[in-house]
Each structure stands twice: as C-alpha cells, then as structure tokens.
C-alpha cells in the first residue's frame, strides 16, 4: 500500500504558505494585527532586508510582544504602529503593497474584551486592496469563538463575498469537522 504524500495544511501553515508563494523579496507588506509577532517575524524574513513590514495593533502589549520577537532575531525591517489598521494610509506611503495578513479576534493570553471590529477591519481590507499588487494576496485568519466574533465573521464574509469576481478571487479554507469555533482563512487575490 502506497503512503499518501498529500497532507492538508493547518490554518496558520496554509496562511503562511499563501503569503510566501505570493510575496517577493524587497516588497512592502502589512501585518494588520501583529499580536505576539509571529506573522510579523515571518513576513520580515520573506521580504528580506530590502523589504519592509508595517505591523499594526491597537494594544500596547502586542506592540511590545512583537518588538521583543523582532529583537531576538535582529530583524530591523519592520515599523511597529500602535494604532488601528484602518489608518494604513496614514503610515504606508508606498504605492504598491505585496501582501497582507489579518488575525481577527483578540490577543492570545490577554484581555478578551479588546477585539478586532468589523468596520475597521473592512475599511483596512479596502485600503489595502487599492494598493495591492496584481496577484497579491490578503490573508484573513478568522477567529470567532468570542463575544463579538460571530458578528465580525459574518460582516467580513459578506463583504469579501461581494467583491467583484472580475477583479478578485476569494477563497475560504477551513476544517468543517472541528469543534469549538475552528478558525478559517479568507484569502483575497487581486487579479
């Protein structure tokens, strides 16, 4: 009997796979919710020393966590922004963005009442889409098992489902047989 070599990728692994396949060294990218710094660090490595990452978060603790993660690996191609991802245009002056990632929900091991909100998330998605390169991808990891999570999930799903299919491809990826509100991915690729 032959061993099956195809393995389904977990949510975070697949998110990183999509970004790594679509982002090139030297590009400008966005971590719209830097949290504990894992995605910021990943993006920093993908774009290399000639690229740049803009990492946003509304929580000072997330900015500190990310700063510590970056210092550990001596990554200095990142600008940390303590503010809403809806303010992207105030900080990112580049005409073209190579890609972006969002993790919706709350900062792990933190105050679960401080969450991402549908209005600012959708506003940030739209602002990034205007600057996203052709074939660039925005990955949105949707965590929704908390107060306010379901309404944000529904609003973001409705928004991305209504993006013009002539301009964007939108993918939903997730495991449907997992319990306790399993996270899933929405990926928007500009055509």
PDB file of C-alpha atoms in Angstrom:
ATOM      1  CA  UNK A   1       0.000   0.000   0.000  1.00  0.00           C
ATOM      2  CA  UNK A   2       1.363   3.423  -1.014  1.00  0.00           C
ATOM      3  CA  UNK A   3       1.779   6.136   1.598  1.00  0.00           C
ATOM      4  CA  UNK A   4      -0.317   9.232   0.982  1.00  0.00           C
ATOM      5  CA  UNK A   5       2.089  12.131   0.451  1.00  0.00           C
ATOM      6  CA  UNK A   6      -0.604  14.790   0.359  1.00  0.00           C
ATOM      7  CA  UNK A   7      -1.172  16.406   3.735  1.00  0.00           C
ATOM      8  CA  UNK A   8      -3.722  19.120   4.398  1.00  0.00           C
ATOM      9  CA  UNK A   9      -2.053  22.209   5.806  1.00  0.00           C
ATOM     10  CA  UNK A  10      -3.205  23.620   9.135  1.00  0.00           C
ATOM     11  CA  UNK A  11      -4.704  27.092   9.168  1.00  0.00           C
ATOM     12  CA  UNK A  12      -1.587  29.067  10.119  1.00  0.00           C
ATOM     13  CA  UNK A  13       0.690  26.948   7.948  1.00  0.00           C
ATOM     14  CA  UNK A  14      -1.611  27.484   4.956  1.00  0.00           C
ATOM     15  CA  UNK A  15      -1.800  31.235   5.655  1.00  0.00           C
ATOM     16  CA  UNK A  16       1.995  31.461   5.584  1.00  0.00           C
ATOM     17  CA  UNK A  17       2.177  29.236   2.504  1.00  0.00           C
ATOM     18  CA  UNK A  18      -0.159  31.556   0.567  1.00  0.00           C
ATOM     19  CA  UNK A  19       1.854  34.622   1.528  1.00  0.00           C
ATOM     20  CA  UNK A  20       5.232  33.044   0.858  1.00  0.00           C
ATOM     21  CA  UNK A  21       4.082  32.000  -2.615  1.00  0.00           C
ATOM     22  CA  UNK A  22       2.848  35.493  -3.497  1.00  0.00           C
ATOM     23  CA  UNK A  23       5.302  37.880  -1.783  1.00  0.00           C
ATOM     24  CA  UNK A  24       8.738  38.623  -3.204  1.00  0.00           C
ATOM     25  CA  UNK A  25      11.901  39.765  -1.510  1.00  0.00           C
ATOM     26  CA  UNK A  26      12.101  43.554  -1.346  1.00  0.00           C
ATOM     27  CA  UNK A  27       8.362  44.176  -1.202  1.00  0.00           C
ATOM     28  CA  UNK A  28       6.329  46.204   1.285  1.00  0.00           C
ATOM     29  CA  UNK A  29       3.825  44.111   3.256  1.00  0.00           C
ATOM     30  CA  UNK A  30       1.379  44.586   6.124  1.00  0.00           C
ATOM     31  CA  UNK A  31       0.653  42.679   9.306  1.00  0.00           C
ATOM     32  CA  UNK A  32      -2.656  44.301  10.164  1.00  0.00           C
ATOM     33  CA  UNK A  33      -2.835  42.679  13.639  1.00  0.00           C
ATOM     34  CA  UNK A  34       0.682  41.969  14.903  1.00  0.00           C
ATOM     35  CA  UNK A  35      -0.379  40.268  18.164  1.00  0.00           C
ATOM     36  CA  UNK A  36       2.568  38.285  19.503  1.00  0.00           C
ATOM     37  CA  UNK A  37       4.737  38.983  16.465  1.00  0.00           C
ATOM     38  CA  UNK A  38       4.703  35.582  14.778  1.00  0.00           C
ATOM     39  CA  UNK A  39       3.324  36.806  11.447  1.00  0.00           C
ATOM     40  CA  UNK A  40       5.418  39.982  11.574  1.00  0.00           C
ATOM     41  CA  UNK A  41       8.560  37.919  12.037  1.00  0.00           C
ATOM     42  CA  UNK A  42       7.521  35.580   9.219  1.00  0.00           C
ATOM     43  CA  UNK A  43       6.830  38.484   6.844  1.00  0.00           C
ATOM     44  CA  UNK A  44      10.108  40.148   7.819  1.00  0.00           C
ATOM     45  CA  UNK A  45      12.010  37.045   6.757  1.00  0.00           C
ATOM     46  CA  UNK A  46      10.057  36.693   3.487  1.00  0.00           C
ATOM     47  CA  UNK A  47      10.665  40.282   2.299  1.00  0.00           C
ATOM     48  CA  UNK A  48      14.281  40.247   3.486  1.00  0.00           C
ATOM     49  CA  UNK A  49      16.495  43.184   4.342  1.00  0.00           C
ATOM     50  CA  UNK A  50      15.477  45.086   1.218  1.00  0.00           C
ATOM     51  CA  UNK A  51      11.756  44.799   2.017  1.00  0.00           C
ATOM     52  CA  UNK A  52       9.649  46.319   4.751  1.00  0.00           C
ATOM     53  CA  UNK A  53       6.821  45.263   7.075  1.00  0.00           C
ATOM     54  CA  UNK A  54       4.294  47.640   8.591  1.00  0.00           C
ATOM     55  CA  UNK A  55       2.813  45.971  11.672  1.00  0.00           C
ATOM     56  CA  UNK A  56      -0.297  47.395  13.340  1.00  0.00           C
ATOM     57  CA  UNK A  57      -2.028  46.690  16.624  1.00  0.00           C
ATOM     58  CA  UNK A  58      -4.295  48.680  18.923  1.00  0.00           C
ATOM     59  CA  UNK A  59      -2.797  47.108  22.054  1.00  0.00           C
ATOM     60  CA  UNK A  60       0.497  48.307  23.508  1.00  0.00           C
ATOM     61  CA  UNK A  61       1.126  44.776  24.828  1.00  0.00           C
ATOM     62  CA  UNK A  62       1.002  43.415  21.258  1.00  0.00           C
ATOM     63  CA  UNK A  63       3.485  46.045  20.089  1.00  0.00           C
ATOM     64  CA  UNK A  64       5.814  45.110  22.987  1.00  0.00           C
ATOM     65  CA  UNK A  65       5.470  41.379  22.273  1.00  0.00           C
ATOM     66  CA  UNK A  66       6.267  41.918  18.604  1.00  0.00           C
ATOM     67  CA  UNK A  67       9.195  44.207  19.376  1.00  0.00           C
ATOM     68  CA  UNK A  68      10.696  41.547  21.650  1.00  0.00           C
ATOM     69  CA  UNK A  69      10.256  38.838  18.998  1.00  0.00           C
ATOM     70  CA  UNK A  70      11.958  41.021  16.383  1.00  0.00           C
ATOM     71  CA  UNK A  71      14.864  41.955  18.686  1.00  0.00           C
ATOM     72  CA  UNK A  72      15.512  38.288  19.409  1.00  0.00           C
ATOM     73  CA  UNK A  73      16.123  37.665  15.712  1.00  0.00           C
ATOM     74  CA  UNK A  74      17.672  41.091  14.944  1.00  0.00           C
ATOM     75  CA  UNK A  75      15.037  41.969  12.368  1.00  0.00           C
ATOM     76  CA  UNK A  76      15.087  45.683  11.667  1.00  0.00           C
ATOM     77  CA  UNK A  77      12.950  45.947   8.524  1.00  0.00           C
ATOM     78  CA  UNK A  78       9.727  46.493  10.467  1.00  0.00           C
ATOM     79  CA  UNK A  79       7.786  49.587  11.502  1.00  0.00           C
ATOM     80  CA  UNK A  80       5.557  48.928  14.529  1.00  0.00           C
ATOM     81  CA  UNK A  81       2.433  51.064  14.706  1.00  0.00           C
ATOM     82  CA  UNK A  82       0.388  51.323  17.888  1.00  0.00           C
ATOM     83  CA  UNK A  83      -2.903  52.116  16.204  1.00  0.00           C
ATOM     84  CA  UNK A  84      -5.785  50.809  14.148  1.00  0.00           C
ATOM     85  CA  UNK A  85      -5.167  49.001  10.894  1.00  0.00           C
ATOM     86  CA  UNK A  86      -7.873  51.263   9.441  1.00  0.00           C
ATOM     87  CA  UNK A  87      -5.225  54.032   9.489  1.00  0.00           C
ATOM     88  CA  UNK A  88      -2.988  52.251   6.975  1.00  0.00           C
ATOM     89  CA  UNK A  89      -2.946  55.161   4.542  1.00  0.00           C
ATOM     90  CA  UNK A  90      -1.591  57.455   7.296  1.00  0.00           C
ATOM     91  CA  UNK A  91       1.506  55.265   7.707  1.00  0.00           C
ATOM     92  CA  UNK A  92       2.054  53.345   4.476  1.00  0.00           C
ATOM     93  CA  UNK A  93       3.021  55.848   1.787  1.00  0.00           C
ATOM     94  CA  UNK A  94       4.048  53.208  -0.766  1.00  0.00           C
ATOM     95  CA  UNK A  95       2.005  52.873  -3.952  1.00  0.00           C
ATOM     96  CA  UNK A  96       2.207  49.069  -4.062  1.00  0.00           C
ATOM     97  CA  UNK A  97       1.743  46.509  -1.294  1.00  0.00           C
ATOM     98  CA  UNK A  98       2.957  42.941  -1.850  1.00  0.00           C
ATOM     99  CA  UNK A  99       0.542  41.282   0.576  1.00  0.00           C
ATOM    100  CA  UNK A 100      -1.068  41.429   3.998  1.00  0.00           C
ATOM    101  CA  UNK A 101      -2.331  39.303   6.858  1.00  0.00           C
ATOM    102  CA  UNK A 102      -5.027  39.801   9.480  1.00  0.00           C
ATOM    103  CA  UNK A 103      -5.759  37.648  12.533  1.00  0.00           C
ATOM    104  CA  UNK A 104      -9.237  38.609  13.655  1.00  0.00           C
ATOM    105  CA  UNK A 105     -10.240  38.264  17.289  1.00  0.00           C
ATOM    106  CA  UNK A 106      -8.249  39.117  20.397  1.00  0.00           C
ATOM    107  CA  UNK A 107      -4.639  38.970  21.560  1.00  0.00           C
ATOM    108  CA  UNK A 108      -3.978  35.480  22.972  1.00  0.00           C
ATOM    109  CA  UNK A 109      -3.392  35.377  26.735  1.00  0.00           C
ATOM    110  CA  UNK A 110      -4.774  38.895  27.047  1.00  0.00           C
ATOM    111  CA  UNK A 111      -7.959  40.866  27.652  1.00  0.00           C
ATOM    112  CA  UNK A 112     -10.618  39.095  25.579  1.00  0.00           C
ATOM    113  CA  UNK A 113     -12.805  42.196  25.560  1.00  0.00           C
ATOM    114  CA  UNK A 114     -10.342  44.032  23.292  1.00  0.00           C
ATOM    115  CA  UNK A 115     -11.153  42.625  19.861  1.00  0.00           C
ATOM    116  CA  UNK A 116     -10.950  43.477  16.192  1.00  0.00           C
ATOM    117  CA  UNK A 117     -14.098  45.171  14.888  1.00  0.00           C
ATOM    118  CA  UNK A 118     -15.909  44.639  11.591  1.00  0.00           C
ATOM    119  CA  UNK A 119     -15.945  48.294  10.498  1.00  0.00           C
ATOM    120  CA  UNK A 120     -12.213  48.929  10.941  1.00  0.00           C
ATOM    121  CA  UNK A 121     -11.327  45.515   9.527  1.00  0.00           C
ATOM    122  CA  UNK A 122     -13.369  46.059   6.363  1.00  0.00           C
ATOM    123  CA  UNK A 123     -12.011  49.599   5.999  1.00  0.00           C
ATOM    124  CA  UNK A 124      -8.437  48.278   6.268  1.00  0.00           C
ATOM    125  CA  UNK A 125      -9.112  45.486   3.754  1.00  0.00           C
ATOM    126  CA  UNK A 126     -10.459  48.018   1.250  1.00  0.00           C
ATOM    127  CA  UNK A 127      -7.490  50.362   1.706  1.00  0.00           C
ATOM    128  CA  UNK A 128      -5.035  47.512   1.200  1.00  0.00           C
ATOM    129  CA  UNK A 129      -6.888  46.272  -1.894  1.00  0.00           C
ATOM    130  CA  UNK A 130      -6.391  49.654  -3.579  1.00  0.00           C
ATOM    131  CA  UNK A 131      -2.600  49.284  -3.222  1.00  0.00           C
ATOM    132  CA  UNK A 132      -2.279  45.504  -3.532  1.00  0.00           C
ATOM    133  CA  UNK A 133      -0.116  44.360  -6.453  1.00  0.00           C
ATOM    134  CA  UNK A 134      -1.566  42.202  -9.231  1.00  0.00           C
ATOM    135  CA  UNK A 135      -1.692  38.593  -7.967  1.00  0.00           C
ATOM    136  CA  UNK A 136      -1.044  39.844  -4.430  1.00  0.00           C
ATOM    137  CA  UNK A 137      -2.910  38.216  -1.556  1.00  0.00           C
ATOM    138  CA  UNK A 138      -4.562  39.393   1.632  1.00  0.00           C
ATOM    139  CA  UNK A 139      -4.933  36.538   4.120  1.00  0.00           C
ATOM    140  CA  UNK A 140      -7.551  36.923   6.837  1.00  0.00           C
ATOM    141  CA  UNK A 141      -7.478  34.340   9.625  1.00  0.00           C
ATOM    142  CA  UNK A 142     -10.914  34.463  11.210  1.00  0.00           C
ATOM    143  CA  UNK A 143     -11.189  33.532  14.889  1.00  0.00           C
ATOM    144  CA  UNK A 144     -14.789  33.921  16.014  1.00  0.00           C
ATOM    145  CA  UNK A 145     -15.392  31.936  19.207  1.00  0.00           C
ATOM    146  CA  UNK A 146     -15.511  35.025  21.429  1.00  0.00           C
ATOM    147  CA  UNK A 147     -18.026  37.786  22.176  1.00  0.00           C
ATOM    148  CA  UNK A 148     -18.308  39.882  19.033  1.00  0.00           C
ATOM    149  CA  UNK A 149     -16.532  37.303  16.889  1.00  0.00           C
ATOM    150  CA  UNK A 150     -19.582  35.980  15.074  1.00  0.00           C
ATOM    151  CA  UNK A 151     -20.753  39.433  14.001  1.00  0.00           C
ATOM    152  CA  UNK A 152     -17.292  40.305  12.659  1.00  0.00           C
ATOM    153  CA  UNK A 153     -17.084  36.947  10.859  1.00  0.00           C
ATOM    154  CA  UNK A 154     -20.449  37.499   9.191  1.00  0.00           C
ATOM    155  CA  UNK A 155     -19.687  41.104   8.182  1.00  0.00           C
ATOM    156  CA  UNK A 156     -16.280  40.244   6.714  1.00  0.00           C
ATOM    157  CA  UNK A 157     -17.661  37.176   4.916  1.00  0.00           C
ATOM    158  CA  UNK A 158     -20.454  39.260   3.405  1.00  0.00           C
ATOM    159  CA  UNK A 159     -18.001  41.948   2.327  1.00  0.00           C
ATOM    160  CA  UNK A 160     -15.479  39.648   0.639  1.00  0.00           C
ATOM    161  CA  UNK A 161     -18.229  37.554  -0.996  1.00  0.00           C
ATOM    162  CA  UNK A 162     -19.407  40.725  -2.726  1.00  0.00           C
ATOM    163  CA  UNK A 163     -16.014  41.714  -4.157  1.00  0.00           C
ATOM    164  CA  UNK A 164     -16.125  41.855  -7.961  1.00  0.00           C
ATOM    165  CA  UNK A 165     -15.063  38.455  -9.314  1.00  0.00           C
ATOM    166  CA  UNK A 166     -13.532  40.171 -12.345  1.00  0.00           C
ATOM    167  CA  UNK A 167     -11.098  41.933 -10.026  1.00  0.00           C
ATOM    168  CA  UNK A 168     -10.562  39.458  -7.184  1.00  0.00           C
ATOM    169  CA  UNK A 169     -10.530  35.761  -6.410  1.00  0.00           C
ATOM    170  CA  UNK A 170     -11.731  34.988  -2.877  1.00  0.00           C
ATOM    171  CA  UNK A 171     -11.000  31.659  -1.184  1.00  0.00           C
ATOM    172  CA  UNK A 172     -12.390  30.245   2.059  1.00  0.00           C
ATOM    173  CA  UNK A 173     -10.300  27.481   3.662  1.00  0.00           C
ATOM    174  CA  UNK A 174     -11.077  25.674   6.893  1.00  0.00           C
ATOM    175  CA  UNK A 175     -11.808  22.402   8.595  1.00  0.00           C
ATOM    176  CA  UNK A 176     -15.548  21.830   8.868  1.00  0.00           C
ATOM    177  CA  UNK A 177     -15.479  18.880  11.272  1.00  0.00           C
ATOM    178  CA  UNK A 178     -13.616  20.598  14.128  1.00  0.00           C
ATOM    179  CA  UNK A 179     -15.442  21.685  17.268  1.00  0.00           C
ATOM    180  CA  UNK A 180     -15.355  24.911  19.272  1.00  0.00           C
ATOM    181  CA  UNK A 181     -15.473  27.521  16.506  1.00  0.00           C
ATOM    182  CA  UNK A 182     -12.463  26.464  14.418  1.00  0.00           C
ATOM    183  CA  UNK A 183     -10.655  29.353  12.749  1.00  0.00           C
ATOM    184  CA  UNK A 184     -10.683  29.586   8.980  1.00  0.00           C
ATOM    185  CA  UNK A 185      -8.947  31.554   6.245  1.00  0.00           C
ATOM    186  CA  UNK A 186     -10.301  34.036   3.780  1.00  0.00           C
ATOM    187  CA  UNK A 187      -7.770  34.827   1.061  1.00  0.00           C
ATOM    188  CA  UNK A 188      -8.307  37.628  -1.443  1.00  0.00           C
ATOM    189  CA  UNK A 189      -6.132  37.622  -4.550  1.00  0.00           C
ATOM    190  CA  UNK A 190      -6.105  40.636  -6.824  1.00  0.00           C
ATOM    191  CA  UNK A 191      -6.463  39.676 -10.476  1.00  0.00           C
TER     192      UNK A 191
END
